[in-house]
Short mmCIF file of C-alpha atoms in Angstrom, two decimals:
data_model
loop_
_atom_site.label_atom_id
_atom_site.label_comp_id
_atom_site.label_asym_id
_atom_site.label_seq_id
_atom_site.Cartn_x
_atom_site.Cartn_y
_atom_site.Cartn_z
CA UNK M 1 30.82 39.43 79.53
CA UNK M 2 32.64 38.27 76.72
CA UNK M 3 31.95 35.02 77.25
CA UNK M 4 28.51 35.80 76.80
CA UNK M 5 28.59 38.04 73.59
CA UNK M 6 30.78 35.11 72.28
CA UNK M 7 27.97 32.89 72.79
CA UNK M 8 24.89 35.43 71.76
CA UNK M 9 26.99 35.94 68.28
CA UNK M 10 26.92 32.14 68.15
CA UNK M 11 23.37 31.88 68.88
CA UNK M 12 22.89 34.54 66.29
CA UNK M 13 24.87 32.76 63.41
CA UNK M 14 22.90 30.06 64.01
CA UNK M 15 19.51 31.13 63.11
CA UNK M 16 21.14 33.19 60.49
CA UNK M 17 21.76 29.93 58.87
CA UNK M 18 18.51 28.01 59.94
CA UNK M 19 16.50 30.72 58.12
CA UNK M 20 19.10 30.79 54.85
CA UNK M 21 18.58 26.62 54.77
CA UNK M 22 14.54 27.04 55.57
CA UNK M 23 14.40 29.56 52.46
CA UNK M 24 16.79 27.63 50.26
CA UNK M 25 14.07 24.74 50.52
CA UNK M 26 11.44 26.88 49.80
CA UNK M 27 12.80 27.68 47.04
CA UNK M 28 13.99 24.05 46.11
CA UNK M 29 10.18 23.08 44.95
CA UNK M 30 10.40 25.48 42.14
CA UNK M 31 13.56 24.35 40.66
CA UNK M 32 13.03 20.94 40.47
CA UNK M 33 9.91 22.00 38.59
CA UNK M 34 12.26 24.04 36.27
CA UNK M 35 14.81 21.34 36.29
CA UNK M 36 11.19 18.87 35.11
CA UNK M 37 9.95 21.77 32.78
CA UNK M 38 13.00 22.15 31.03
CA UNK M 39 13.53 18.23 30.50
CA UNK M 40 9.83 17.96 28.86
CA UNK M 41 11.21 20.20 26.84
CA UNK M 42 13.94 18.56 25.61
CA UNK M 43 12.01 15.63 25.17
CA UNK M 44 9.31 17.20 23.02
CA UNK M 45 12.45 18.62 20.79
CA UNK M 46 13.96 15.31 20.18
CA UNK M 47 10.70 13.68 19.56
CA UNK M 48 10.21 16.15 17.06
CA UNK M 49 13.71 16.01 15.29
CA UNK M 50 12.84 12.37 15.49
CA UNK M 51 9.70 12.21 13.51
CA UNK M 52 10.87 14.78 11.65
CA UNK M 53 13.72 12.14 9.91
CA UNK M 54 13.03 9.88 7.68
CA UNK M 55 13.93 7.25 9.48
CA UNK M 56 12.86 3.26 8.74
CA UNK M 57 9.39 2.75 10.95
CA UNK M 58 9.53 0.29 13.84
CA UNK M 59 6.14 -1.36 11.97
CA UNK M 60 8.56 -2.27 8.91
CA UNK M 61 7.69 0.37 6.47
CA UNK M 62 10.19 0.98 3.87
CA UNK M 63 11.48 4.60 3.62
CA UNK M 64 11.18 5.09 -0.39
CA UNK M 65 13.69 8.28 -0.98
CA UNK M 66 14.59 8.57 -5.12
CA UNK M 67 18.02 6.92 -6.26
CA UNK M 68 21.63 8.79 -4.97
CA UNK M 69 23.97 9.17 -7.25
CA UNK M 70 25.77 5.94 -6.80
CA UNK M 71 22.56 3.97 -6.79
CA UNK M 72 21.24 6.24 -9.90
CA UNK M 73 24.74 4.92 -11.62
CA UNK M 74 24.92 1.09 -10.72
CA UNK M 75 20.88 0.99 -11.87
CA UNK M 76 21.85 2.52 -15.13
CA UNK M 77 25.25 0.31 -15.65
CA UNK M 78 22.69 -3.02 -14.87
CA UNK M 79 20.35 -1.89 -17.28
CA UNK M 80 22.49 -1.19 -20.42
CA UNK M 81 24.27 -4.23 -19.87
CA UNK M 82 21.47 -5.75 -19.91
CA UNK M 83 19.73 -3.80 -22.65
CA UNK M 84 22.72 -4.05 -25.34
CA UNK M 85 22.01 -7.54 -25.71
CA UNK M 86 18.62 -7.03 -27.15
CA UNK M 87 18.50 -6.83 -31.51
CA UNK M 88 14.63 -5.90 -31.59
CA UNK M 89 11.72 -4.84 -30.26
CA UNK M 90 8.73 -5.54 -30.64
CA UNK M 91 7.05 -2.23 -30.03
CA UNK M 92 7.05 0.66 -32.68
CA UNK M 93 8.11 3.21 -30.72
CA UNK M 94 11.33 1.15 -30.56
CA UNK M 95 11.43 1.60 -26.75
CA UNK M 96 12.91 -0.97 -24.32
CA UNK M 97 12.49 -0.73 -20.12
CA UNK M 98 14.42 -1.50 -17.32
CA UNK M 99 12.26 -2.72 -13.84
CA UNK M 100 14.15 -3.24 -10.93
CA UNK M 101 13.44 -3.67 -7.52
CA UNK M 102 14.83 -1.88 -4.67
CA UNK M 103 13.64 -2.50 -1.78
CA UNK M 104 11.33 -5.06 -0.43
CA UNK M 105 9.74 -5.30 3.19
CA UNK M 106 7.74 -8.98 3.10
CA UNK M 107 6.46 -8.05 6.29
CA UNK M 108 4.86 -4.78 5.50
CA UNK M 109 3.96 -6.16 2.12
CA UNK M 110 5.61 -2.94 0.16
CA UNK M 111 8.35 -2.49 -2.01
CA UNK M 112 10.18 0.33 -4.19
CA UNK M 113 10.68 -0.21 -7.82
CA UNK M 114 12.59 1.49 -10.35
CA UNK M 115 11.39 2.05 -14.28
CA UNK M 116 13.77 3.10 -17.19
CA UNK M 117 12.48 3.48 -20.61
CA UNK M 118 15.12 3.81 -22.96
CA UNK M 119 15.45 4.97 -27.12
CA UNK M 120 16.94 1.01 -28.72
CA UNK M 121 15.94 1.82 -31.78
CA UNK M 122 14.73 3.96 -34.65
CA UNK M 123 10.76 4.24 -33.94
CA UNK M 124 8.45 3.43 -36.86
CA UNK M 125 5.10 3.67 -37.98
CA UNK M 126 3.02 6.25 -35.87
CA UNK M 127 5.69 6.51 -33.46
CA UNK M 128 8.10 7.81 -36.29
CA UNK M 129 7.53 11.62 -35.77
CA UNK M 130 6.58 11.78 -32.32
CA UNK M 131 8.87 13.44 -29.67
CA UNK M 132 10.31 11.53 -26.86
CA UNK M 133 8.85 14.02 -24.53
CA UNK M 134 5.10 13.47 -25.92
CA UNK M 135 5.27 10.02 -25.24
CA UNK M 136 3.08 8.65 -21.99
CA UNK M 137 3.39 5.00 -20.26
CA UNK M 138 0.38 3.60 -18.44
CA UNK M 139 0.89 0.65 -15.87
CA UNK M 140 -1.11 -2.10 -14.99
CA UNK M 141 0.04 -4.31 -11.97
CA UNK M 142 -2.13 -7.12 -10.78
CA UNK M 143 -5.06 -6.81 -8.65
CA UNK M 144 -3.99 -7.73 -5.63
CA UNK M 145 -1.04 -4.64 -5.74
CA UNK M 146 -1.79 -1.11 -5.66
CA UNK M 147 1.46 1.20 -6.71
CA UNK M 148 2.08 5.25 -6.87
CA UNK M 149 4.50 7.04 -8.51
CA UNK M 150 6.86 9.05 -6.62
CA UNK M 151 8.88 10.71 -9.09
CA UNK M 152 9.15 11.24 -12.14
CA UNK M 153 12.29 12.10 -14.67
CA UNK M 154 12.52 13.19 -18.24
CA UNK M 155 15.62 13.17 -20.17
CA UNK M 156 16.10 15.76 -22.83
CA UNK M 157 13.99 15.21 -26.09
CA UNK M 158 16.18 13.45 -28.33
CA UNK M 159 15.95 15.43 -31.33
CA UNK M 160 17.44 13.57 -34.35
CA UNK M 161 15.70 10.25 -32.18
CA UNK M 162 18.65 7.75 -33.05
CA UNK M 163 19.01 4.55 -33.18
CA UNK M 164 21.48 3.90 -30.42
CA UNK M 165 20.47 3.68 -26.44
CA UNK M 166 19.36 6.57 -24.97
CA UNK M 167 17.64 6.61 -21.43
CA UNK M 168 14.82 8.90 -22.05
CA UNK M 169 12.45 8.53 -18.71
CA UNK M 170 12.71 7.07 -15.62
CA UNK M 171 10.72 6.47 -12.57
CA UNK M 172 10.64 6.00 -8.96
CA UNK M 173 7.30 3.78 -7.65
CA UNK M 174 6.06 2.51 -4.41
CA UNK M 175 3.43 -0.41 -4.32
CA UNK M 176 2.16 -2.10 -1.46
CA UNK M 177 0.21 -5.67 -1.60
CA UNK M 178 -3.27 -6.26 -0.33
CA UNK M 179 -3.31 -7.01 3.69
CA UNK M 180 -4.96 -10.23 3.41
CA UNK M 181 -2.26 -11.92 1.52
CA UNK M 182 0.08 -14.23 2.74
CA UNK M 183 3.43 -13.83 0.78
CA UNK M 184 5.24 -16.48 2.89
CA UNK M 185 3.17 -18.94 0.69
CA UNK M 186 4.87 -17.92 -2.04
CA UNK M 187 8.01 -18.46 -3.80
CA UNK M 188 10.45 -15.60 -5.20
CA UNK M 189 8.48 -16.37 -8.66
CA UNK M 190 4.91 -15.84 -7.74
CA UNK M 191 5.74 -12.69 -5.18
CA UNK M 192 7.86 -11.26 -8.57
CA UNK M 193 4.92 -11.73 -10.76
CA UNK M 194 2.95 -9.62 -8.49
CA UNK M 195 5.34 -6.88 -8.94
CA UNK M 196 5.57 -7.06 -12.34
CA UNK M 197 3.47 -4.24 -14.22
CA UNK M 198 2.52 -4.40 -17.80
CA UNK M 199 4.14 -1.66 -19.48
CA UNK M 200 2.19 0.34 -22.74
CA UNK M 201 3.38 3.67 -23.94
CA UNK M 202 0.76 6.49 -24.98
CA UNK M 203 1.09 8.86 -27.66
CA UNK M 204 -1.00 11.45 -28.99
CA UNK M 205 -0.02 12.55 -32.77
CA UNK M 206 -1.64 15.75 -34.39
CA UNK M 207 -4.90 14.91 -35.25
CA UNK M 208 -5.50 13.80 -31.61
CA UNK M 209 -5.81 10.49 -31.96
CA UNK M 210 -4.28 8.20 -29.47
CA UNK M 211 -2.03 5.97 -30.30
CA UNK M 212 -0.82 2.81 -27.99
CA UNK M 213 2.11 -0.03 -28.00
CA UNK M 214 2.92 -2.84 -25.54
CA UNK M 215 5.73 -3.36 -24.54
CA UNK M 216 6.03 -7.29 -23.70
CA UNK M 217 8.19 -9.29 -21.82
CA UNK M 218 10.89 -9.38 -24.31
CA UNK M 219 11.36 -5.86 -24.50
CA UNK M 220 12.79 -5.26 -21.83
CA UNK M 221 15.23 -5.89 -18.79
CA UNK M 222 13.75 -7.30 -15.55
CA UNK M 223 14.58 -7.33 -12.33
CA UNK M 224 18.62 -6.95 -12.75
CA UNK M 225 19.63 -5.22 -10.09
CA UNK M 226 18.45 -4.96 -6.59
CA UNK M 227 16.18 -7.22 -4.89
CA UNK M 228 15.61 -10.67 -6.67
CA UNK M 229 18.50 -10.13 -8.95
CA UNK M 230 19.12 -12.02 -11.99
CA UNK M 231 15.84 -14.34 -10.71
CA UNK M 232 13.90 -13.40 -13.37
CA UNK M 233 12.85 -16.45 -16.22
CA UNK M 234 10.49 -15.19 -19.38
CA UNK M 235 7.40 -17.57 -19.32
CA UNK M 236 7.32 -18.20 -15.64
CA UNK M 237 6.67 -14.72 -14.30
CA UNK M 238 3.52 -13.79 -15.99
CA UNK M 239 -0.05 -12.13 -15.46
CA UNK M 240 -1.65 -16.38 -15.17
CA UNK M 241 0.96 -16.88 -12.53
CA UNK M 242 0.06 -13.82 -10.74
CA UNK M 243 -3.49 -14.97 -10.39
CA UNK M 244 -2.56 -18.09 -9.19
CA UNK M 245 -0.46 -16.38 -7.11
CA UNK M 246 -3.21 -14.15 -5.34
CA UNK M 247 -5.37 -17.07 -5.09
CA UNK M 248 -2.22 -19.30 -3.21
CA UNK M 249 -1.45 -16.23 -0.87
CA UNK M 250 -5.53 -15.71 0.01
CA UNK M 251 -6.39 -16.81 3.28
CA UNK M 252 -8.41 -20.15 3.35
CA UNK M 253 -12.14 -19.37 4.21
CA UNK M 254 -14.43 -22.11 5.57
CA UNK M 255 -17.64 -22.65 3.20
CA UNK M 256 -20.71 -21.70 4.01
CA UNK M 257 -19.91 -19.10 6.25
CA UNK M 258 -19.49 -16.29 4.26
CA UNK M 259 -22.38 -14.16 2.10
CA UNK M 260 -20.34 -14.90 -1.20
CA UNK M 261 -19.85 -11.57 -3.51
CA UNK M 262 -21.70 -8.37 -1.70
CA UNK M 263 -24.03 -7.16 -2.05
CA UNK M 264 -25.41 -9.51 -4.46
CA UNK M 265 -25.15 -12.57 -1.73
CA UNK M 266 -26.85 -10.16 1.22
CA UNK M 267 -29.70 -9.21 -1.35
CA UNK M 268 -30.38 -12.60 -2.53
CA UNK M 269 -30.23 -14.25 1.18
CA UNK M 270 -32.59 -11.09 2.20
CA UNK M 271 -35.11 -11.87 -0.71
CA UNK M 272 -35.31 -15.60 0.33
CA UNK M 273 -35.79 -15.11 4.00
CA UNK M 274 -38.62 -12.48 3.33
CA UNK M 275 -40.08 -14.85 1.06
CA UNK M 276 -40.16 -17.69 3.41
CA UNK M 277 -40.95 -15.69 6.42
CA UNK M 278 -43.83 -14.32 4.21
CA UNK M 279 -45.20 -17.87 2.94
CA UNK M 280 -45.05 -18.68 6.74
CA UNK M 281 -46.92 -16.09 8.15
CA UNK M 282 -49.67 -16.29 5.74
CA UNK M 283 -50.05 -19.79 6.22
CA UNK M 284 -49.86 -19.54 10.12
CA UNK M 285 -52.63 -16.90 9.53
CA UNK M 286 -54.93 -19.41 7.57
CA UNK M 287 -54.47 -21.88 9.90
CA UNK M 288 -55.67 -19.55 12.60
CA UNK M 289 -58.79 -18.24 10.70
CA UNK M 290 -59.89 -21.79 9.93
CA UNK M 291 -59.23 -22.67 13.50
CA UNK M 292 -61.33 -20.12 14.48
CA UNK M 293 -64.20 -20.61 11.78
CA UNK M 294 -64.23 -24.08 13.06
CA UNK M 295 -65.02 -23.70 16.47
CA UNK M 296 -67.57 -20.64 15.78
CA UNK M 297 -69.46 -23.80 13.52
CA UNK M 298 -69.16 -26.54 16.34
CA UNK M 299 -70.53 -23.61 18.73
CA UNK M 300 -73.82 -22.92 16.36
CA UNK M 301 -74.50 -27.10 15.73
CA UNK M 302 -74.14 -27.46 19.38
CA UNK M 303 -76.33 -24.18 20.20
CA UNK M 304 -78.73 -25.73 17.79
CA UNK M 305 -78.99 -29.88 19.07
CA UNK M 306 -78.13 -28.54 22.59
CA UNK M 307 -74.54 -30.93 22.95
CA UNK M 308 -71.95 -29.70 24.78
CA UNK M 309 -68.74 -29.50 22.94
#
């Protein structure tokens, strides 16, 4: 008898654990669907933190943040050393900028540029009584580069407006080049005259009229610190270069296979096919009526002499 209660409690210790295991894998389903839940999860969070950053693009687009500190400083040092070797300007607002480059992605075709306009010297003219902080630039790059400005800096309005170098705005731009150009045809001259804006200041005085000065090549500091450093020669890298730049960059196009300027091509092609398809209809049509007026006049002379045609 004990024997056999030894061997029923057995028995009974067994199924015990048969029906623990058969519910434990019931329930197994469900937490490796937690377990899969919870991992999307965590993959939709880091995908977010991920996009989130401004992180460089796998496609090669720059990330354009403003100047640090450090950056902000070594621009600034490049600049007035360059700067304090100037003795005029030609402009009368006595104004002299600073264009660097920062970054540049060739394959992206997009860059980062920084602009400095600083006080050389005593402004004259129109410019005499107008404050630093009423004063406007406009910027023209070349048509084949389209630029924004990101930010945008005043200093404070310099109120006695010395003579002696004062950085009074600066900015941060991004411009990207037209998709079609090639800028491995180019050399570091022709890609830096497409990045090279021309530079006028704006003024309004109190009467309202608008008043304007250019500031030219040799008012200035280019290209001094950053990208293409120090590459910059005065009668190479100019707004004829650029063109011939666009045009040497373009990508060839075989003759006669294009519509020339649109819409202008398409409407003059259209006018000249309706015109010929026009003349040749109405001729086709003649020939057809005369065709047909000829055998109606065989018919009759035959009716009449009684031939056969």
């Amino acid at each position: 008898m004990h024997f056999t209660s030894i061997v029923a409690s057995a028995l009974l210790l067994l199924a015990e654990a048969d029906v623990i295991s058969a519910k434990a894998i019931l329930h197994l389903p469900n937490a490796f669907r937690r377990r899969n839940h919870l991992e999307e999860g965590m993959k939709r969070d880091v995908n977010k933190i991920f996009r989130r950053a401004p992180q460089m693009s796998s496609n090669g687009n720059l990330s354009v943040t403003a100047p640090d500190a450090a950056m902000n400083q070594s621009i600034a040092d490049a600049c007035v050393s360059s700067l304090g070797k100037l003795t005029s300007v030609e402009n009368a607002a006595g104004m002299a900028a600073c264009y660097n480059i920062i970054q540049f992605d060739m394959t992206a075709g997009a860059f980062e540029a920084d602009l400095r306009l600083y006080q050389m010297f005593t402004p004259s003219e129109e410019f005499a009584d107008v404050p630093v902080n009423d004063i406007m630039i406009s910027l023209t790059y070349p048509t084949s580069t389209i630029f924004q400005s990101l930010t945008k800096r005043r200093k404070r309005d310099l109120e006695p407006r010395q003579s002696s170098m004062q950085e009074v705005q600066q900015y941060t731009l991004f411009g990207t080049f037209e998709s079609n150009l090639d800028l491995t045809k180019l050399n570091d001259t022709q890609v830096m005259s497409l990045m090279l804006p021309d530079v006028k200041i704006n003024a309004a005085i109190d009467s309202s009229q608008p008043i304007m000065a250019n500031l030219s090549a040799t008012d200035g500091a280019w290209f001094v610190v950053g990208q293409f450093k120090d590459e910059f020669v005065n009668g190479l890298v100019t707004p004829t270069a650029a063109t011939a730049a666009i045009a040497a960059a373009a990508p060839f196009v075989l003759p006669g296979t294009t519509l020339g300027i649109f819409p202008t091509g398409l409407i003059v092609t259209c006018a000249w096919t309706v015109l010929f398809f026009l003349a040749y209809g109405l001729g086709t049509i003649g020939r057809i009526q005369y065709r047909s007026a000829f055998r109606k006049r065989k018919a009759a002379q035959a009716g009449r002499t009684g031939k056969r045609i």
